[in-house]
PDB file of C-alpha atoms in Angstrom:
ATOM      1  CA  MET A 920      23.122 -17.751 -18.083  1.00 33.00           C
ATOM      2  CA  THR A 921      19.534 -17.304 -16.417  1.00 37.00           C
ATOM      3  CA  ASP A 922      19.773 -14.750 -13.515  1.00 43.00           C
ATOM      4  CA  GLU A 923      18.422 -16.838 -10.694  1.00 40.00           C
ATOM      5  CA  ARG A 924      16.242 -13.882  -9.588  1.00 39.00           C
ATOM      6  CA  GLU A 925      14.383 -14.363 -12.973  1.00 43.00           C
ATOM      7  CA  ARG A 926      12.905 -17.819 -11.787  1.00 45.00           C
ATOM      8  CA  VAL A 927      11.358 -15.835  -8.003  1.00 54.00           C
ATOM      9  CA  ARG A 928       7.661 -16.547  -8.303  1.00 62.00           C
ATOM     10  CA  PRO A 929       4.902 -15.117  -6.001  1.00 62.00           C
ATOM     11  CA  SER A 930       4.275 -17.028  -2.551  1.00 56.00           C
ATOM     12  CA  GLY A 931       3.055 -16.114   1.015  1.00 62.00           C
ATOM     13  CA  VAL A 932       1.499 -12.849   1.893  1.00 67.00           C
ATOM     14  CA  TRP A 933       3.733 -10.891  -0.885  1.00 70.00           C
ATOM     15  CA  SER A 934       1.945 -12.630  -3.420  1.00 80.00           C
ATOM     16  CA  THR A 935      -0.749 -10.363  -2.744  1.00 87.00           C
ATOM     17  CA  ALA A 936       1.258  -7.565  -4.096  1.00 92.00           C
ATOM     18  CA  VAL A 937       0.509  -9.511  -7.948  1.00 92.00           C
ATOM     19  CA  GLY A 938      -2.817  -9.513  -7.141  1.00 91.00           C
ATOM     20  CA  VAL A 939      -2.900  -5.450  -6.106  1.00 94.00           C
ATOM     21  CA  ALA A 940      -0.996  -4.834  -9.580  1.00 96.00           C
ATOM     22  CA  ARG A 941      -3.271  -6.425 -11.663  1.00 95.00           C
ATOM     23  CA  VAL A 942      -6.115  -4.391 -10.173  1.00 95.00           C
ATOM     24  CA  ARG A 943      -3.897  -1.061 -10.958  1.00 97.00           C
ATOM     25  CA  ALA A 944      -3.469  -2.391 -14.369  1.00 97.00           C
ATOM     26  CA  LEU A 945      -7.452  -2.850 -14.918  1.00 96.00           C
ATOM     27  CA  GLU A 946      -7.927   0.532 -13.625  1.00 97.00           C
ATOM     28  CA  THR A 947      -4.987   2.046 -15.956  1.00 98.00           C
ATOM     29  CA  GLU A 948      -7.104   0.682 -19.002  1.00 96.00           C
ATOM     30  CA  ARG A 949     -10.216   2.870 -17.946  1.00 97.00           C
ATOM     31  CA  GLU A 950     -10.724   5.720 -19.865  1.00 97.00           C
ATOM     32  CA  ASP A 951     -11.958   7.567 -16.654  1.00 97.00           C
ATOM     33  CA  ALA A 952      -8.894   5.972 -14.642  1.00 98.00           C
ATOM     34  CA  LEU A 953      -8.181   7.821 -11.300  1.00 98.00           C
ATOM     35  CA  PHE A 954      -4.387   7.123 -12.061  1.00 98.00           C
ATOM     36  CA  ARG A 955      -2.249   5.376 -14.465  1.00 98.00           C
ATOM     37  CA  ASP A 956       0.114   2.676 -13.403  1.00 98.00           C
ATOM     38  CA  PRO A 957       2.111   1.641 -16.518  1.00 97.00           C
ATOM     39  CA  LEU A 958       4.123  -1.203 -14.751  1.00 98.00           C
ATOM     40  CA  ALA A 959       1.315  -2.748 -13.294  1.00 97.00           C
ATOM     41  CA  GLN A 960       0.483  -4.983 -16.091  1.00 97.00           C
ATOM     42  CA  ALA A 961       4.045  -6.085 -16.434  1.00 97.00           C
ATOM     43  CA  PHE A 962       3.960  -7.295 -12.913  1.00 96.00           C
ATOM     44  CA  ALA A 963       0.697  -8.968 -13.155  1.00 95.00           C
ATOM     45  CA  THR A 964       2.032 -10.807 -16.279  1.00 94.00           C
ATOM     46  CA  ALA A 965       4.859 -11.912 -14.692  1.00 94.00           C
ATOM     47  CA  GLY A 966       2.961 -13.207 -11.768  1.00 91.00           C
ATOM     48  CA  GLY A 967       0.619 -14.890 -13.888  1.00 90.00           C
ATOM     49  CA  LEU A 968      -2.290 -12.903 -13.499  1.00 88.00           C
ATOM     50  CA  TRP A 969      -2.711 -11.555 -16.935  1.00 89.00           C
ATOM     51  CA  PRO A 970      -4.276 -11.432 -19.060  1.00 83.00           C
ATOM     52  CA  SER A 971      -6.245 -14.632 -17.160  1.00 73.00           C
ATOM     53  CA  SER A 972      -7.091 -14.083 -13.320  1.00 67.00           C
ATOM     54  CA  PRO A 973      -8.370 -16.713 -10.685  1.00 66.00           C
ATOM     55  CA  PRO A 974     -11.812 -18.045 -11.928  1.00 68.00           C
ATOM     56  CA  LEU A 975     -14.859 -16.233 -10.261  1.00 63.00           C
ATOM     57  CA  PRO A 976     -16.203 -17.759  -7.338  1.00 64.00           C
ATOM     58  CA  ASP A 977     -19.813 -19.410  -7.952  1.00 64.00           C
ATOM     59  CA  ASP A 978     -21.257 -17.945  -4.817  1.00 71.00           C
ATOM     60  CA  GLU A 979     -22.703 -14.499  -5.888  1.00 71.00           C
ATOM     61  CA  ALA A 980     -21.748 -12.892  -2.022  1.00 68.00           C
ATOM     62  CA  ALA A 981     -18.134 -14.101  -2.817  1.00 69.00           C
ATOM     63  CA  ARG A 982     -17.967 -12.041  -5.880  1.00 76.00           C
ATOM     64  CA  ARG A 983     -19.331  -9.020  -4.478  1.00 77.00           C
ATOM     65  CA  ARG A 984     -16.604  -9.249  -1.608  1.00 73.00           C
ATOM     66  CA  ARG A 985     -13.933  -9.504  -4.663  1.00 79.00           C
ATOM     67  CA  ALA A 986     -15.255  -7.092  -6.464  1.00 85.00           C
ATOM     68  CA  ALA A 987     -15.385  -4.787  -3.100  1.00 83.00           C
ATOM     69  CA  VAL A 988     -11.844  -5.235  -2.234  1.00 85.00           C
ATOM     70  CA  SER A 989     -10.841  -4.478  -6.009  1.00 92.00           C
ATOM     71  CA  TYR A 990     -12.779  -1.251  -5.557  1.00 93.00           C
ATOM     72  CA  SER A 991     -11.101  -0.319  -2.331  1.00 91.00           C
ATOM     73  CA  ILE A 992      -7.473  -1.052  -3.921  1.00 94.00           C
ATOM     74  CA  VAL A 993      -8.445   1.666  -6.507  1.00 97.00           C
ATOM     75  CA  ILE A 994      -9.602   4.145  -4.112  1.00 96.00           C
ATOM     76  CA  ARG A 995      -6.545   3.955  -1.429  1.00 96.00           C
ATOM     77  CA  THR A 996      -4.228   4.116  -4.505  1.00 98.00           C
ATOM     78  CA  LYS A 997      -5.371   7.275  -5.481  1.00 98.00           C
ATOM     79  CA  PHE A 998      -5.976   8.611  -1.946  1.00 97.00           C
ATOM     80  CA  LEU A 999      -2.328   7.988  -1.153  1.00 98.00           C
ATOM     81  CA  ASP A1000      -1.133   9.275  -4.507  1.00 98.00           C
ATOM     82  CA  ASP A1001      -2.673  12.318  -3.488  1.00 98.00           C
ATOM     83  CA  LEU A1002      -0.992  12.480   0.085  1.00 98.00           C
ATOM     84  CA  LEU A1003       2.346  11.970  -1.641  1.00 98.00           C
ATOM     85  CA  GLN A1004       1.744  14.870  -3.900  1.00 98.00           C
ATOM     86  CA  GLN A1005       0.824  17.079  -1.084  1.00 97.00           C
ATOM     87  CA  ALA A1006       3.731  16.021   1.044  1.00 98.00           C
ATOM     88  CA  SER A1007       6.105  16.700  -1.753  1.00 98.00           C
ATOM     89  CA  ALA A1008       4.362  20.165  -2.217  1.00 97.00           C
ATOM     90  CA  SER A1009       5.117  20.940   1.321  1.00 96.00           C
ATOM     91  CA  GLY A1010       8.838  20.389   0.748  1.00 97.00           C
ATOM     92  CA  ILE A1011       9.481  16.736   2.057  1.00 98.00           C
ATOM     93  CA  ARG A1012      12.202  14.992  -0.050  1.00 98.00           C
ATOM     94  CA  GLN A1013      12.245  11.558   1.836  1.00 98.00           C
ATOM     95  CA  VAL A1014       9.913   8.825   1.119  1.00 98.00           C
ATOM     96  CA  VAL A1015       9.271   5.418   2.671  1.00 98.00           C
ATOM     97  CA  LEU A1016       7.072   2.551   1.321  1.00 98.00           C
ATOM     98  CA  LEU A1017       6.731  -0.205   4.063  1.00 98.00           C
ATOM     99  CA  GLY A1018       6.023  -3.423   2.460  1.00 95.00           C
ATOM    100  CA  ALA A1019       6.770  -2.014  -0.850  1.00 97.00           C
ATOM    101  CA  GLY A1020       5.493  -4.918  -2.849  1.00 95.00           C
ATOM    102  CA  MET A1021       5.126  -3.909  -6.615  1.00 97.00           C
ATOM    103  CA  ASP A1022       4.401  -0.442  -5.844  1.00 98.00           C
ATOM    104  CA  SER A1023       5.659   1.680  -8.936  1.00 98.00           C
ATOM    105  CA  ARG A1024       5.408   5.385  -7.421  1.00 98.00           C
ATOM    106  CA  ALA A1025       9.038   5.669  -7.779  1.00 98.00           C
ATOM    107  CA  PHE A1026       8.475   5.336 -11.759  1.00 98.00           C
ATOM    108  CA  ARG A1027       5.096   6.783 -12.356  1.00 98.00           C
ATOM    109  CA  THR A1028       5.015   9.927 -10.303  1.00 98.00           C
ATOM    110  CA  ASP A1029       6.676  13.170 -11.200  1.00 97.00           C
ATOM    111  CA  TRP A1030       8.895  13.636  -8.050  1.00 98.00           C
ATOM    112  CA  PRO A1031      10.519  16.956  -7.440  1.00 98.00           C
ATOM    113  CA  GLU A1032      14.303  17.290  -7.711  1.00 97.00           C
ATOM    114  CA  GLY A1033      16.339  15.784  -4.697  1.00 98.00           C
ATOM    115  CA  THR A1034      13.359  13.085  -3.815  1.00 98.00           C
ATOM    116  CA  ARG A1035      14.893   9.829  -2.174  1.00 98.00           C
ATOM    117  CA  LEU A1036      12.256   6.872  -2.276  1.00 98.00           C
ATOM    118  CA  PHE A1037      13.077   3.930  -0.074  1.00 98.00           C
ATOM    119  CA  GLU A1038      11.302   0.810  -1.033  1.00 98.00           C
ATOM    120  CA  VAL A1039      11.156  -1.742   2.228  1.00 98.00           C
ATOM    121  CA  ASP A1040      10.518  -5.479   1.658  1.00 97.00           C
ATOM    122  CA  THR A1041      11.947  -8.689   2.154  1.00 95.00           C
ATOM    123  CA  GLY A1042      14.371  -9.898  -0.640  1.00 95.00           C
ATOM    124  CA  ALA A1043      11.648 -12.285  -2.636  1.00 93.00           C
ATOM    125  CA  PRO A1044       9.507  -9.566  -3.943  1.00 94.00           C
ATOM    126  CA  LEU A1045      12.279  -7.256  -4.263  1.00 96.00           C
ATOM    127  CA  ASP A1046      14.222  -9.451  -6.644  1.00 95.00           C
ATOM    128  CA  PHE A1047      10.673 -10.642  -8.343  1.00 95.00           C
ATOM    129  CA  LYS A1048      10.138  -6.919  -9.016  1.00 97.00           C
ATOM    130  CA  ALA A1049      13.745  -6.115 -10.055  1.00 97.00           C
ATOM    131  CA  SER A1050      13.406  -8.968 -12.876  1.00 96.00           C
ATOM    132  CA  VAL A1051      10.236  -7.212 -14.203  1.00 97.00           C
ATOM    133  CA  LEU A1052      11.801  -3.751 -13.938  1.00 98.00           C
ATOM    134  CA  ARG A1053      14.760  -4.769 -15.872  1.00 98.00           C
ATOM    135  CA  ARG A1054      12.838  -6.466 -18.805  1.00 97.00           C
ATOM    136  CA  GLU A1055      10.606  -3.374 -18.810  1.00 98.00           C
ATOM    137  CA  ARG A1056      13.877  -0.927 -18.820  1.00 98.00           C
ATOM    138  CA  ALA A1057      12.134   1.051 -16.207  1.00 98.00           C
ATOM    139  CA  VAL A1058      13.659   4.218 -15.377  1.00 98.00           C
ATOM    140  CA  ALA A1059      12.926   5.685 -11.837  1.00 98.00           C
ATOM    141  CA  ARG A1060      11.945   9.416 -11.899  1.00 98.00           C
ATOM    142  CA  CYS A1061      13.828  10.043  -8.318  1.00 98.00           C
ATOM    143  CA  GLU A1062      16.476   8.504  -6.261  1.00 98.00           C
ATOM    144  CA  ARG A1063      15.336   4.701  -5.568  1.00 98.00           C
ATOM    145  CA  ILE A1064      16.803   2.847  -2.589  1.00 98.00           C
ATOM    146  CA  THR A1065      15.431  -0.643  -2.005  1.00 98.00           C
ATOM    147  CA  VAL A1066      16.050  -1.879   1.460  1.00 98.00           C
ATOM    148  CA  ALA A1067      15.648  -5.960   1.702  1.00 98.00           C
ATOM    149  CA  VAL A1068      14.519  -6.795   5.309  1.00 97.00           C
ATOM    150  CA  ASP A1069      11.751  -8.177   7.072  1.00 94.00           C
ATOM    151  CA  LEU A1070       9.512  -5.944   9.299  1.00 93.00           C
ATOM    152  CA  ARG A1071       9.704  -8.135  12.003  1.00 89.00           C
ATOM    153  CA  GLU A1072      13.618  -7.662  12.086  1.00 94.00           C
ATOM    154  CA  ASP A1073      15.399  -4.330  12.615  1.00 97.00           C
ATOM    155  CA  TRP A1074      14.356  -2.610   9.791  1.00 97.00           C
ATOM    156  CA  PRO A1075      14.979   0.752  11.157  1.00 98.00           C
ATOM    157  CA  GLY A1076      18.445   0.056  11.437  1.00 98.00           C
ATOM    158  CA  ALA A1077      18.346  -1.303   7.870  1.00 98.00           C
ATOM    159  CA  LEU A1078      16.734   1.808   6.520  1.00 98.00           C
ATOM    160  CA  VAL A1079      19.153   4.120   8.167  1.00 98.00           C
ATOM    161  CA  ALA A1080      22.143   2.115   7.058  1.00 98.00           C
ATOM    162  CA  ALA A1081      20.539   2.592   3.598  1.00 98.00           C
ATOM    163  CA  GLY A1082      20.814   6.307   4.040  1.00 98.00           C
ATOM    164  CA  HIS A1083      17.350   7.221   5.513  1.00 98.00           C
ATOM    165  CA  ASP A1084      18.027  10.643   7.436  1.00 98.00           C
ATOM    166  CA  PRO A1085      15.592  10.777  10.695  1.00 97.00           C
ATOM    167  CA  ALA A1086      16.563  14.417  11.274  1.00 97.00           C
ATOM    168  CA  VAL A1087      14.424  15.203   8.326  1.00 97.00           C
ATOM    169  CA  PRO A1088      10.998  15.043   7.492  1.00 97.00           C
ATOM    170  CA  THR A1089       9.535  11.786   6.095  1.00 98.00           C
ATOM    171  CA  VAL A1090       6.319  10.880   4.373  1.00 98.00           C
ATOM    172  CA  TRP A1091       5.538   7.078   5.086  1.00 98.00           C
ATOM    173  CA  ILE A1092       3.200   4.642   3.435  1.00 98.00           C
ATOM    174  CA  ALA A1093       1.662   1.326   4.616  1.00 96.00           C
ATOM    175  CA  GLU A1094      -0.481   0.505   2.032  1.00 95.00           C
ATOM    176  CA  GLY A1095      -2.382  -2.805   2.635  1.00 89.00           C
ATOM    177  CA  LEU A1096       0.330  -3.740   5.408  1.00 90.00           C
ATOM    178  CA  LEU A1097      -1.116  -3.456   8.649  1.00 89.00           C
ATOM    179  CA  ILE A1098      -3.898  -5.788   8.111  1.00 83.00           C
ATOM    180  CA  TYR A1099      -1.021  -8.688   7.545  1.00 80.00           C
ATOM    181  CA  LEU A1100       0.043  -7.977  10.891  1.00 86.00           C
ATOM    182  CA  PRO A1101      -0.911  -9.006  14.341  1.00 86.00           C
ATOM    183  CA  GLN A1102      -1.812  -6.005  16.790  1.00 88.00           C
ATOM    184  CA  ASP A1103       1.223  -6.302  18.797  1.00 90.00           C
ATOM    185  CA  ALA A1104       3.276  -6.029  15.461  1.00 91.00           C
ATOM    186  CA  VAL A1105       1.280  -2.792  14.296  1.00 91.00           C
ATOM    187  CA  GLU A1106       2.007  -1.128  17.625  1.00 93.00           C
ATOM    188  CA  LEU A1107       5.557  -1.731  17.115  1.00 94.00           C
ATOM    189  CA  LEU A1108       5.722  -0.660  13.931  1.00 95.00           C
ATOM    190  CA  LEU A1109       4.023   2.650  14.706  1.00 95.00           C
ATOM    191  CA  ALA A1110       6.459   3.132  17.564  1.00 96.00           C
ATOM    192  CA  ARG A1111       9.339   2.370  15.073  1.00 97.00           C
ATOM    193  CA  ILE A1112       8.299   5.017  12.795  1.00 97.00           C
ATOM    194  CA  GLY A1113       7.652   7.584  15.374  1.00 96.00           C
ATOM    195  CA  THR A1114      11.351   7.242  16.204  1.00 96.00           C
ATOM    196  CA  LEU A1115      12.297   8.037  12.827  1.00 97.00           C
ATOM    197  CA  SER A1116      10.315  10.898  12.066  1.00 97.00           C
ATOM    198  CA  ALA A1117      11.078  14.382  12.552  1.00 97.00           C
ATOM    199  CA  ALA A1118       8.410  16.905  13.152  1.00 95.00           C
ATOM    200  CA  GLY A1119       6.703  17.871  10.030  1.00 95.00           C
ATOM    201  CA  SER A1120       6.633  14.138   8.873  1.00 98.00           C
ATOM    202  CA  ARG A1121       3.618  12.837   7.275  1.00 98.00           C
ATOM    203  CA  MET A1122       2.041   9.370   6.953  1.00 98.00           C
ATOM    204  CA  GLY A1123      -0.609   7.388   5.177  1.00 97.00           C
ATOM    205  CA  LEU A1124      -2.109   4.420   6.535  1.00 94.00           C
ATOM    206  CA  THR A1125      -4.734   1.977   5.106  1.00 92.00           C
ATOM    207  CA  LEU A1126      -6.534   0.079   7.863  1.00 85.00           C
ATOM    208  CA  GLY A1127      -8.935  -2.901   7.756  1.00 75.00           C
ATOM    209  CA  SER A1128     -12.600  -1.581   8.810  1.00 66.00           C
ATOM    210  CA  ARG A1129     -14.043  -3.396  11.598  1.00 59.00           C
ATOM    211  CA  GLY A1130     -15.742  -6.236  10.918  1.00 61.00           C
ATOM    212  CA  VAL A1131     -13.996  -6.960   7.801  1.00 63.00           C
ATOM    213  CA  ILE A1132     -12.174 -10.309   8.774  1.00 62.00           C
ATOM    214  CA  ASP A1133     -15.292 -11.732   9.855  1.00 61.00           C
ATOM    215  CA  ARG A1134     -17.354 -10.651   6.597  1.00 63.00           C
ATOM    216  CA  PHE A1135     -14.225 -11.629   4.454  1.00 63.00           C
ATOM    217  CA  GLY A1136     -12.341 -14.325   5.941  1.00 62.00           C
ATOM    218  CA  ALA A1137     -14.729 -16.688   7.068  1.00 61.00           C
ATOM    219  CA  ASP A1138     -15.083 -18.594   4.016  1.00 65.00           C
ATOM    220  CA  ALA A1139     -11.727 -17.305   2.388  1.00 63.00           C
ATOM    221  CA  ALA A1140      -9.733 -19.940   0.367  1.00 66.00           C
ATOM    222  CA  PRO A1141      -6.653 -20.927   1.525  1.00 63.00           C
ATOM    223  CA  GLY A1142      -3.764 -18.662   0.679  1.00 63.00           C
ATOM    224  CA  SER A1143      -5.928 -15.787  -0.518  1.00 65.00           C
ATOM    225  CA  ALA A1144      -5.519 -12.436   0.682  1.00 63.00           C
ATOM    226  CA  ALA A1145      -8.431 -12.493   3.174  1.00 58.00           C
ATOM    227  CA  SER A1146      -7.057 -15.754   4.573  1.00 63.00           C
ATOM    228  CA  MET A1147      -4.019 -14.137   5.875  1.00 61.00           C
ATOM    229  CA  TRP A1148      -5.867 -10.888   7.254  1.00 59.00           C
ATOM    230  CA  LEU A1149      -4.960 -10.706  10.867  1.00 55.00           C
ATOM    231  CA  SER A1150      -6.025  -7.000  12.591  1.00 68.00           C
ATOM    232  CA  GLU A1151      -8.335  -4.154  12.012  1.00 65.00           C
ATOM    233  CA  MET A1152      -8.266  -0.790  12.674  1.00 69.00           C
ATOM    234  CA  PRO A1153      -9.117   0.551  16.270  1.00 77.00           C
ATOM    235  CA  ASP A1154     -12.544   1.976  17.063  1.00 80.00           C
ATOM    236  CA  ASP A1155     -11.071   5.514  17.247  1.00 89.00           C
ATOM    237  CA  PRO A1156      -8.071   5.370  14.960  1.00 90.00           C
ATOM    238  CA  VAL A1157      -7.672   9.086  15.516  1.00 93.00           C
ATOM    239  CA  GLY A1158      -6.900   8.883  19.237  1.00 93.00           C
ATOM    240  CA  TRP A1159      -4.925   6.041  18.509  1.00 92.00           C
ATOM    241  CA  LEU A1160      -2.613   7.821  16.310  1.00 94.00           C
ATOM    242  CA  ALA A1161      -2.813  10.683  18.784  1.00 95.00           C
ATOM    243  CA  GLY A1162      -1.227   8.283  21.307  1.00 94.00           C
ATOM    244  CA  HIS A1163       1.900   7.350  18.761  1.00 94.00           C
ATOM    245  CA  GLY A1164       2.579  11.478  18.471  1.00 95.00           C
ATOM    246  CA  TRP A1165       0.500  11.945  15.262  1.00 97.00           C
ATOM    247  CA  VAL A1166      -2.449  14.381  14.224  1.00 96.00           C
ATOM    248  CA  ALA A1167      -4.489  12.249  11.865  1.00 96.00           C
ATOM    249  CA  HIS A1168      -7.528  12.493   9.834  1.00 95.00           C
ATOM    250  CA  SER A1169      -9.894   9.444   9.266  1.00 93.00           C
ATOM    251  CA  HIS A1170     -11.569   9.161   5.868  1.00 93.00           C
ATOM    252  CA  THR A1171     -14.089   6.490   4.789  1.00 91.00           C
ATOM    253  CA  LEU A1172     -13.861   4.532   1.588  1.00 90.00           C
ATOM    254  CA  ARG A1173     -17.269   5.957   0.585  1.00 91.00           C
ATOM    255  CA  GLU A1174     -16.440   9.299   1.293  1.00 94.00           C
ATOM    256  CA  ARG A1175     -13.036   9.653  -0.792  1.00 95.00           C
ATOM    257  CA  ALA A1176     -14.885   7.301  -3.581  1.00 95.00           C
ATOM    258  CA  ALA A1177     -17.548   9.985  -3.984  1.00 95.00           C
ATOM    259  CA  ALA A1178     -15.026  12.891  -4.162  1.00 97.00           C
ATOM    260  CA  TYR A1179     -13.065  11.134  -6.872  1.00 97.00           C
ATOM    261  CA  GLY A1180     -16.198  10.724  -8.829  1.00 96.00           C
ATOM    262  CA  ARG A1181     -16.486   7.167  -8.244  1.00 95.00           C
ATOM    263  CA  PRO A1182     -19.433   6.766  -5.684  1.00 93.00           C
ATOM    264  CA  VAL A1183     -20.360   3.468  -4.300  1.00 87.00           C
ATOM    265  CA  SER A1184     -23.932   2.900  -5.643  1.00 78.00           C
ATOM    266  CA  THR A1185     -25.174   0.554  -3.016  1.00 73.00           C
ATOM    267  CA  PRO A1186     -26.430   1.824   0.610  1.00 67.00           C
ATOM    268  CA  PRO A1187     -24.018   0.645   3.505  1.00 64.00           C
ATOM    269  CA  GLU A1188     -25.234  -2.681   4.792  1.00 59.00           C
ATOM    270  CA  ARG A1189     -24.352  -1.263   8.551  1.00 57.00           C
ATOM    271  CA  GLU A1190     -23.674   1.964  10.123  1.00 58.00           C
ATOM    272  CA  GLU A1191     -20.355   3.535   8.894  1.00 60.00           C
ATOM    273  CA  ARG A1192     -17.426   3.788  11.435  1.00 63.00           C
ATOM    274  CA  PRO A1193     -14.326   6.119  11.211  1.00 64.00           C
ATOM    275  CA  GLY A1194     -12.590   5.275   7.977  1.00 72.00           C
ATOM    276  CA  GLY A1195      -9.764   3.051   7.314  1.00 87.00           C
ATOM    277  CA  LEU A1196      -8.028   5.740   5.123  1.00 92.00           C
ATOM    278  CA  ILE A1197      -5.767   7.869   7.251  1.00 92.00           C
ATOM    279  CA  SER A1198      -3.450  10.765   6.499  1.00 95.00           C
ATOM    280  CA  ALA A1199      -1.324  12.141   9.456  1.00 96.00           C
ATOM    281  CA  ALA A1200       1.383  14.552  10.346  1.00 96.00           C
ATOM    282  CA  ARG A1201       4.030  14.061  13.290  1.00 93.00           C
ATOM    283  CA  ARG A1202       3.720  16.513  15.981  1.00 83.00           C
ATOM    284  CA  PRO A1203       6.717  18.402  17.228  1.00 78.00           C
ATOM    285  CA  ARG A1204       8.089  16.694  20.310  1.00 66.00           C
ATOM    286  CA  LEU A1205       7.594  18.477  23.484  1.00 54.00           C
TER     287      LEU A1205
END
């Protein structure tokens, strides 16, 4: 009898996670790959994006924008991989991926013994993901706990009920997530993370750069990722996060890409603002 979950197909915002998996699969095939994601191709295939992909736009500017988005996914993945490794090296053994999508870090990262990784997302992407993982016979390298809940609901309660301990440090990852939330929801998310973060917790965020919605969303096709973007980073992301109790460092895509040996070849079209790749540490509560 066919498992009903095998029939789940990507739709809405979470379908963009399959597109991200395709980008990671393409990067994995490179000889000079910045990371290897052995499950990415399976996720892209199950979502109908491998080996074929959506046709390239006729407009040259649109093609460049699509390439830029793919490039940013590669750089941010490497950035957050490094952040997680640093957090693990510091002794943190509790990881939370918010809006986990097709993230496969539970399976592709060498986690220290005792690591517990929570994947928080709605039921549909978690079911889709589970069907692929079963077919691939994937085995997690840490204790992996899925938490099926909408981030607009009481996800902190669901996370704690699943075993998260707010009394010990956590490393939080919100990758490619905040841009899909309205600003008030972003503020609420950060406040909730703060209540669950012991001193010494860390966080990795990706934020939409200023002007990205105007540049990418103006002629975005209905249903595309850019058509669902809602929020951009504040003018001062470090100050914004300080207000939420975090000591943050902001990095630009160009800066990190150059550090990884994958520099952007074209000059910036406008003055670069503070970057959308954020690493942060939780300050002790006074």
